[in-house]
Structure formats: C-alpha cells, structure tokens
Amino acid sequence: MIAELRNVSKVFADPRSGRGLVALNDVSLSIEEGEFLCLVGSSGCGKSTTLNLMAGFEAPSRGQMLFRGEEVSGPSPERGVVFQEPSLFPWMSVLQNVMFSLQDGGARKAVREERAMEQLRLVGLDSFAHARPNDLSGGMKQRVAIARTLAMEPEMLLMDEPFGSLDEQTRRKLDNEALSLWQRERKTVVFVTHNIDEALTLGTRVVLMSPSPGRIEREWHIDEAWPRDLSSPRMVSLRQEVVGMLQACPCANGAPRPSLLTLEED
Amino acid sequence: MARDLGNVLIGVAVIVAAWWLTAEAMIHLRGAAFPTPPEAFVALWEALLGAELNNATVYAHTQSSLSRWGAGYLIALAFGLVAGMAFGTAPRLHDAGMVAVYILQMVPGLAWIPIAMLIFGLGEAATVFIIAMTAIPPIVINTAGGIREVPTVFTRVAQMSGREDSSVFLHVLLPAASLSIINGMRIGLANGWRVLIAAEMVVGVALGLGFSIYQSRYSLDFTAAFVAIMVICVIGLTIEKLLFVKMENKVRNRLGIDREDDT
Ligand SMILES: Nc1ncnc2c1ncn2[C@@H]1O[C@H](COP(=O)(O)OP(=O)(O)O)[C@@H](O)[C@H]1O
Ligand SMILES: [Mg+2]
C-alpha cells in the first residue's frame, strides 16, 4: 500500500448559501503500490477532490490522507499531478517548462537540461524543446505536461482527466502511451476519467464514485492483459455492469446536485 | 504600421476640424477670441523656436511638468506595486483593503487640491502628491487583480515541484500577471498626466504646461493655452502609444500569448 484515504470527508463552503457542501463523505480507499487505478463517476461526484487530497492541494475536513503511512501535509514532488486544464507556462519554452519542475538541488543547469530533454525524448517531443506551448496541439501539450511531471520522478502519478479535452483519436493514442509508460516504469497511477471505456482499457482496478454526497460506490479488479479487447464477452459484461451501476445512481440522469448539509468539524 | 499612421492622421484631422468649426462659430456668434488651428499652430511653431509663453519657453514649462509628473509617478509606482502585490497575494488583506482603494479611485483629480494644500501648502510637494494620488489606485487594482486571476493550476504546478512561496511568486505569479500589471501602470501614467493641469494650480513656481493653461484665464492669452494643450496631448500620446504599446507587445510576445502579427 502506497497511499490511503481513511474515512475522509471533505466539506467546502458553498459560495452562495455559505453552508457546508459535502464533496466527499466518509471515503476510504487504499492505493496499492504499482497499480493503475481508474476513478470513474459522473461529474461533480468528487473525483478531482479525491485527487487533490492525494496531491496535498486540499486537506481533508475529517479523516486522514496518508502517503507511505504518513499524513500528507501539502504538495510534494513525490506525488506528481497531470492536470486536465492547460497547465504549461506559456511564457516558457517547452524545455524550460520541463526544467522548471526539476529541483535545483545542486544539479547543474546542464544536468537538468539533459534530464528534461530525456523526458521530452520519451514522449517524442524533443524536437519541440524550444517551441512555445501555444504553438503545440492539445495532445502535444498534454504530453509535455506528462514529461514535466515524470521529470520530477514522482512515486505516484495522479492524472485528472488528462485527455478529457482531446479528440477521441488523440485520446486513444495518448491512452496507449500512458499505458506503455506505466508498463515500463510500474509507477503507481491514479487516473481520473468520466469515460468508462477509457477506464476499462487502462486500469488494473476501476473505482466507481457517486455524487450527493461524493462516495465510493463499487470497485472492480481487472486482470485482463493489454491490449484489451473491449468487445470480448468478459469486457462487454463488465462494461454493462459498470454502466448499470452508474445509471442506478439517483443522480446519473439529472444534473448532479451535491447535498447541502453541515458536518460538524471535530 | 502604415495603417496605424493613417488612423492617427484621420484622428488628428477629425479633432482639428471640430476645433476649427467651434472656433469660427464662437468668433462669429460671441465675438470670442477663440484661437483657430492655424493661429495655434503658428504660435506652437514660434514657441518651439523659443518664443515665451507666460514668461518662460515651452521647453522650460514642459521640463518642469515632466519632472513633477515623473516624481509623482515614481512614488505611485513604488506604493502602487507594493500594495498591489500585497493585496494580490493575501486574500484577507484584499477583502479588507480594496474598498478603500476603490474609494480613492473615485476621488476626482481636482478634489485632491484642498487636501494637498492642507497637507503640503502651496508648492512642488502638493503637485507631486496630487499626481501620485491619482496614479496609485489603477496600479494597485490591476496589480492585485492580475495576481488574483492567475489560474490556480499554475500555482499548483509550482507547489508540487517543491517551490517555495517566494519562488512561486517570482516565477509564476509575476509573469502570469505581468500584462495586467503593465496595464495598471499605463492607466496610472495617463491619470497622472491628465491631472497635471489641476495639480499645477498649486505649484509654487510659475512654470508648467498645466500652469500655462490655468494662467491664460488671467493673461487672456488663449493661444498660449492651446499651445500648452497641444504639447500635453502630443507628449501623452507619444508615451502611451510608443512606450507602453511597445512594452505591452514585448510582454505579450514573451508570455507567448496571441503574438502580434505585424512585429
Ligand atoms: N474549491 C471548491 N469550493 C467549493 N466547492 C467545490 C470546490 N471544489 C469542488 N467543489 C464541489 O465539490 C463537488 C465535487 O467536485 P469535484 O471533485 O471537482 O468533482 P468531479 O471532479 O468528480 O467532477 C462539486 O459539487 C463541486 O462543485
Ligand atoms: Mg473533475
């Protein structure tokens, strides 16, 4: 086990009513070393909140967020994040963006540059090292973002719908790249998506969350080898099961509305 | 560039035409000594050749105006940037303090005159104070706003790579907010320049473009006032268009946002 949410609840102040908005209610989840965990669920069910807790960007309102047995107190290079929204600094070149994430920690500039170039080579973008992010396509930007996060050599990779805004074809291609990257490095990956097919193609485990308030509904271990054939009888029935669960959830059809209730802080 | 020049010429022509019509109308209807554009341009030419307006050359007036404005603006920059950065990075401070800044912004330039005189009396310091007070609010507002609008994801990227707060500020917040900061600096500069006329009502020394305009009420030398107005417009435009537009394009380019096509 590398990370663990232990009875975690997260309450945000609802900007309109000023009351508590329960984004996560009593969530417990263990993340095993080396697994490829996919978090799925309709929008607003707390997937990003869960990831932000693991990253240390947010602190639990209740319960504990543990990484290697210790409570997470803030963001750290050991837990690298790939964001859905554009996150490259437009005022830096691609290479500078990747180098930005490398700790200065004594390493000379030339050494850091070499390491950054190596990461860009791994995502096939070394020839764009001196381009500006805005000159790249959406898929290339996300590849650079992945390279930047990997350059920090994180122990756990947290990806929040990293390919959610890309077209279907590019998404599939990057899914495969992410998969081969994981197969090569065997880093622990937590991958958020609202696309069930994407989760079934990639994950060694799929965790379904449901909203109002955000909680874990069910999980499936998938020991199928890659590349996976989603039209195989086993995957088809698995897919039906997940989709069925998702639709059984009371909020799946309407707009997800998180419950408004107040949790006392303790 | 040629298109820009064309637009500038059209703009100038529109203003001159409106001015000329007004002048002729006032001369015929009211018998007022309204200077026409040719009279004013001749006077400007003579002034540039060294003729005196209100007992000093146009160069002496311009120089003293520029130096007051420069002093007021530098003070405004120092206060405005520091306050803006503080408000931008400390939400509690922002919530508590920004209302005061917005109130200051609402105070019209002329209203600072009694306040300046009560604090500093007549003289250079009062003028500089007025210029600074009108330049500070837009600098604070745009600096703070620019920093606060930096996407959370940018700061998170820096935090997860283990950066200290000071490094996040220097390498992420400042560059990401730089366009907005420059915009505030530009508005502040323009505010300060525009308030010169009001501010120079309280100068101790009989020098300055604003003072020249104000003085024409007594000397009835309205042509001199128009010369001063033209000089003020040309200097304001030059600084705004040449200096700030260049600076902004450069920053845009460095930031990698919508690069200018024609540079
Ligand atoms: N910073 C915040 N302040 C207030 N409410 C928030 C904040 N972040 C998330 N929420 C709310 O918490 C719920 C879960 O959000 P999120 O974790 O982003 O869902 P998902 O990623 O599954 O779409 C949503 O209702 C959202 O509006
Ligand atoms: Mg989300």
PDB file of N, CA and C in Angstrom, chain A residues 152-191:
ATOM      1  N   MET A 152      10.085  14.950 -12.464  1.00  0.00           N
ATOM      2  CA  MET A 152      10.249  15.077 -11.011  1.00  0.00           C
ATOM      3  C   MET A 152      10.473  13.729 -10.354  1.00  0.00           C
ATOM      4  N   GLU A 153      10.371  12.673 -11.156  1.00  0.00           N
ATOM      5  CA  GLU A 153      10.476  11.308 -10.644  1.00  0.00           C
ATOM      6  C   GLU A 153       9.548  11.076  -9.467  1.00  0.00           C
ATOM      7  N   PRO A 154       8.244  11.267  -9.677  1.00  0.00           N
ATOM      8  CA  PRO A 154       7.299  11.063  -8.577  1.00  0.00           C
ATOM      9  C   PRO A 154       7.138   9.573  -8.279  1.00  0.00           C
ATOM     10  N   GLU A 155       6.733   9.274  -7.057  1.00  0.00           N
ATOM     11  CA  GLU A 155       6.481   7.869  -6.719  1.00  0.00           C
ATOM     12  C   GLU A 155       5.077   7.478  -7.114  1.00  0.00           C
ATOM     13  N   MET A 156       4.219   8.506  -7.200  1.00  0.00           N
ATOM     14  CA  MET A 156       2.837   8.239  -7.554  1.00  0.00           C
ATOM     15  C   MET A 156       2.414   9.301  -8.560  1.00  0.00           C
ATOM     16  N   LEU A 157       1.713   8.844  -9.601  1.00  0.00           N
ATOM     17  CA  LEU A 157       1.308   9.755 -10.666  1.00  0.00           C
ATOM     18  C   LEU A 157      -0.205   9.949 -10.589  1.00  0.00           C
ATOM     19  N   LEU A 158      -0.623  11.189 -10.422  1.00  0.00           N
ATOM     20  CA  LEU A 158      -2.045  11.491 -10.286  1.00  0.00           C
ATOM     21  C   LEU A 158      -2.504  12.232 -11.533  1.00  0.00           C
ATOM     22  N   MET A 159      -3.433  11.628 -12.270  1.00  0.00           N
ATOM     23  CA  MET A 159      -3.855  12.241 -13.527  1.00  0.00           C
ATOM     24  C   MET A 159      -5.342  12.542 -13.478  1.00  0.00           C
ATOM     25  N   ASP A 160      -5.688  13.815 -13.618  1.00  0.00           N
ATOM     26  CA  ASP A 160      -7.085  14.240 -13.512  1.00  0.00           C
ATOM     27  C   ASP A 160      -7.664  14.490 -14.897  1.00  0.00           C
ATOM     28  N   GLU A 161      -8.370  13.530 -15.428  1.00  0.00           N
ATOM     29  CA  GLU A 161      -8.918  13.595 -16.787  1.00  0.00           C
ATOM     30  C   GLU A 161      -7.902  14.215 -17.746  1.00  0.00           C
ATOM     31  N   PRO A 162      -6.706  13.618 -17.815  1.00  0.00           N
ATOM     32  CA  PRO A 162      -5.633  14.287 -18.555  1.00  0.00           C
ATOM     33  C   PRO A 162      -5.947  14.447 -20.037  1.00  0.00           C
ATOM     34  N   PHE A 163      -6.749  13.539 -20.583  1.00  0.00           N
ATOM     35  CA  PHE A 163      -7.014  13.611 -22.027  1.00  0.00           C
ATOM     36  C   PHE A 163      -8.480  13.953 -22.298  1.00  0.00           C
ATOM     37  N   GLY A 164      -9.152  14.462 -21.260  1.00  0.00           N
ATOM     38  CA  GLY A 164     -10.580  14.715 -21.349  1.00  0.00           C
ATOM     39  C   GLY A 164     -10.975  15.734 -22.399  1.00  0.00           C
ATOM     40  N   SER A 165     -10.054  16.666 -22.711  1.00  0.00           N
ATOM     41  CA  SER A 165     -10.444  17.705 -23.659  1.00  0.00           C
ATOM     42  C   SER A 165      -9.907  17.424 -25.063  1.00  0.00           C
ATOM     43  N   LEU A 166      -9.366  16.231 -25.265  1.00  0.00           N
ATOM     44  CA  LEU A 166      -8.804  15.912 -26.587  1.00  0.00           C
ATOM     45  C   LEU A 166      -9.819  15.155 -27.429  1.00  0.00           C
ATOM     46  N   ASP A 167      -9.600  15.162 -28.734  1.00  0.00           N
ATOM     47  CA  ASP A 167     -10.500  14.391 -29.591  1.00  0.00           C
ATOM     48  C   ASP A 167     -10.255  12.896 -29.365  1.00  0.00           C
ATOM     49  N   GLU A 168     -11.259  12.114 -29.719  1.00  0.00           N
ATOM     50  CA  GLU A 168     -11.280  10.679 -29.461  1.00  0.00           C
ATOM     51  C   GLU A 168     -10.003   9.972 -29.926  1.00  0.00           C
ATOM     52  N   GLN A 169      -9.587  10.284 -31.147  1.00  0.00           N
ATOM     53  CA  GLN A 169      -8.446   9.582 -31.734  1.00  0.00           C
ATOM     54  C   GLN A 169      -7.157   9.887 -30.967  1.00  0.00           C
ATOM     55  N   THR A 170      -6.959  11.184 -30.668  1.00  0.00           N
ATOM     56  CA  THR A 170      -5.772  11.583 -29.917  1.00  0.00           C
ATOM     57  C   THR A 170      -5.809  10.982 -28.518  1.00  0.00           C
ATOM     58  N   ARG A 171      -7.004  10.964 -27.930  1.00  0.00           N
ATOM     59  CA  ARG A 171      -7.134  10.414 -26.591  1.00  0.00           C
ATOM     60  C   ARG A 171      -6.686   8.953 -26.561  1.00  0.00           C
ATOM     61  N   ARG A 172      -7.143   8.189 -27.540  1.00  0.00           N
ATOM     62  CA  ARG A 172      -6.760   6.771 -27.579  1.00  0.00           C
ATOM     63  C   ARG A 172      -5.259   6.598 -27.712  1.00  0.00           C
ATOM     64  N   LYS A 173      -4.688   7.428 -28.542  1.00  0.00           N
ATOM     65  CA  LYS A 173      -3.252   7.343 -28.764  1.00  0.00           C
ATOM     66  C   LYS A 173      -2.512   7.645 -27.458  1.00  0.00           C
ATOM     67  N   LEU A 174      -2.939   8.687 -26.767  1.00  0.00           N
ATOM     68  CA  LEU A 174      -2.267   9.056 -25.526  1.00  0.00           C
ATOM     69  C   LEU A 174      -2.553   8.047 -24.423  1.00  0.00           C
ATOM     70  N   ASP A 175      -3.745   7.449 -24.449  1.00  0.00           N
ATOM     71  CA  ASP A 175      -4.040   6.365 -23.508  1.00  0.00           C
ATOM     72  C   ASP A 175      -2.994   5.265 -23.651  1.00  0.00           C
ATOM     73  N   ASN A 176      -2.722   4.901 -24.905  1.00  0.00           N
ATOM     74  CA  ASN A 176      -1.747   3.844 -25.142  1.00  0.00           C
ATOM     75  C   ASN A 176      -0.351   4.244 -24.685  1.00  0.00           C
ATOM     76  N   GLU A 177      -0.025   5.518 -24.916  1.00  0.00           N
ATOM     77  CA  GLU A 177       1.283   5.976 -24.457  1.00  0.00           C
ATOM     78  C   GLU A 177       1.369   5.938 -22.940  1.00  0.00           C
ATOM     79  N   ALA A 178       0.298   6.364 -22.283  1.00  0.00           N
ATOM     80  CA  ALA A 178       0.285   6.343 -20.818  1.00  0.00           C
ATOM     81  C   ALA A 178       0.428   4.913 -20.309  1.00  0.00           C
ATOM     82  N   LEU A 179      -0.231   4.010 -21.019  1.00  0.00           N
ATOM     83  CA  LEU A 179      -0.178   2.609 -20.612  1.00  0.00           C
ATOM     84  C   LEU A 179       1.239   2.051 -20.771  1.00  0.00           C
ATOM     85  N   SER A 180       1.877   2.327 -21.902  1.00  0.00           N
ATOM     86  CA  SER A 180       3.217   1.752 -22.086  1.00  0.00           C
ATOM     87  C   SER A 180       4.208   2.399 -21.132  1.00  0.00           C
ATOM     88  N   LEU A 181       3.943   3.656 -20.822  1.00  0.00           N
ATOM     89  CA  LEU A 181       4.782   4.327 -19.834  1.00  0.00           C
ATOM     90  C   LEU A 181       4.664   3.633 -18.483  1.00  0.00           C
ATOM     91  N   TRP A 182       3.442   3.309 -18.132  1.00  0.00           N
ATOM     92  CA  TRP A 182       3.214   2.650 -16.840  1.00  0.00           C
ATOM     93  C   TRP A 182       3.822   1.254 -16.849  1.00  0.00           C
ATOM     94  N   GLN A 183       3.682   0.543 -18.010  1.00  0.00           N
ATOM     95  CA  GLN A 183       4.245  -0.803 -18.089  1.00  0.00           C
ATOM     96  C   GLN A 183       5.761  -0.775 -17.987  1.00  0.00           C
ATOM     97  N   ARG A 184       6.359   0.300 -18.482  1.00  0.00           N
ATOM     98  CA  ARG A 184       7.810   0.435 -18.452  1.00  0.00           C
ATOM     99  C   ARG A 184       8.285   0.771 -17.044  1.00  0.00           C
ATOM    100  N   GLU A 185       7.609   1.726 -16.383  1.00  0.00           N
ATOM    101  CA  GLU A 185       8.122   2.241 -15.112  1.00  0.00           C
ATOM    102  C   GLU A 185       7.433   1.633 -13.893  1.00  0.00           C
ATOM    103  N   ARG A 186       6.250   1.078 -14.101  1.00  0.00           N
ATOM    104  CA  ARG A 186       5.491   0.486 -12.996  1.00  0.00           C
ATOM    105  C   ARG A 186       5.322   1.447 -11.837  1.00  0.00           C
ATOM    106  N   LYS A 187       5.093   2.695 -12.171  1.00  0.00           N
ATOM    107  CA  LYS A 187       4.763   3.661 -11.125  1.00  0.00           C
ATOM    108  C   LYS A 187       3.301   3.479 -10.757  1.00  0.00           C
ATOM    109  N   THR A 188       2.965   3.840  -9.530  1.00  0.00           N
ATOM    110  CA  THR A 188       1.564   3.833  -9.143  1.00  0.00           C
ATOM    111  C   THR A 188       0.845   4.967  -9.863  1.00  0.00           C
ATOM    112  N   VAL A 189      -0.279   4.649 -10.500  1.00  0.00           N
ATOM    113  CA  VAL A 189      -1.026   5.674 -11.216  1.00  0.00           C
ATOM    114  C   VAL A 189      -2.457   5.739 -10.686  1.00  0.00           C
ATOM    115  N   VAL A 190      -2.917   6.956 -10.411  1.00  0.00           N
ATOM    116  CA  VAL A 190      -4.343   7.157 -10.153  1.00  0.00           C
ATOM    117  C   VAL A 190      -4.857   8.030 -11.286  1.00  0.00           C
ATOM    118  N   PHE A 191      -5.792   7.505 -12.038  1.00  0.00           N
ATOM    119  CA  PHE A 191      -6.224   8.114 -13.281  1.00  0.00           C
ATOM    120  C   PHE A 191      -7.715   8.413 -13.195  1.00  0.00           C
TER     121      PHE A 191
END
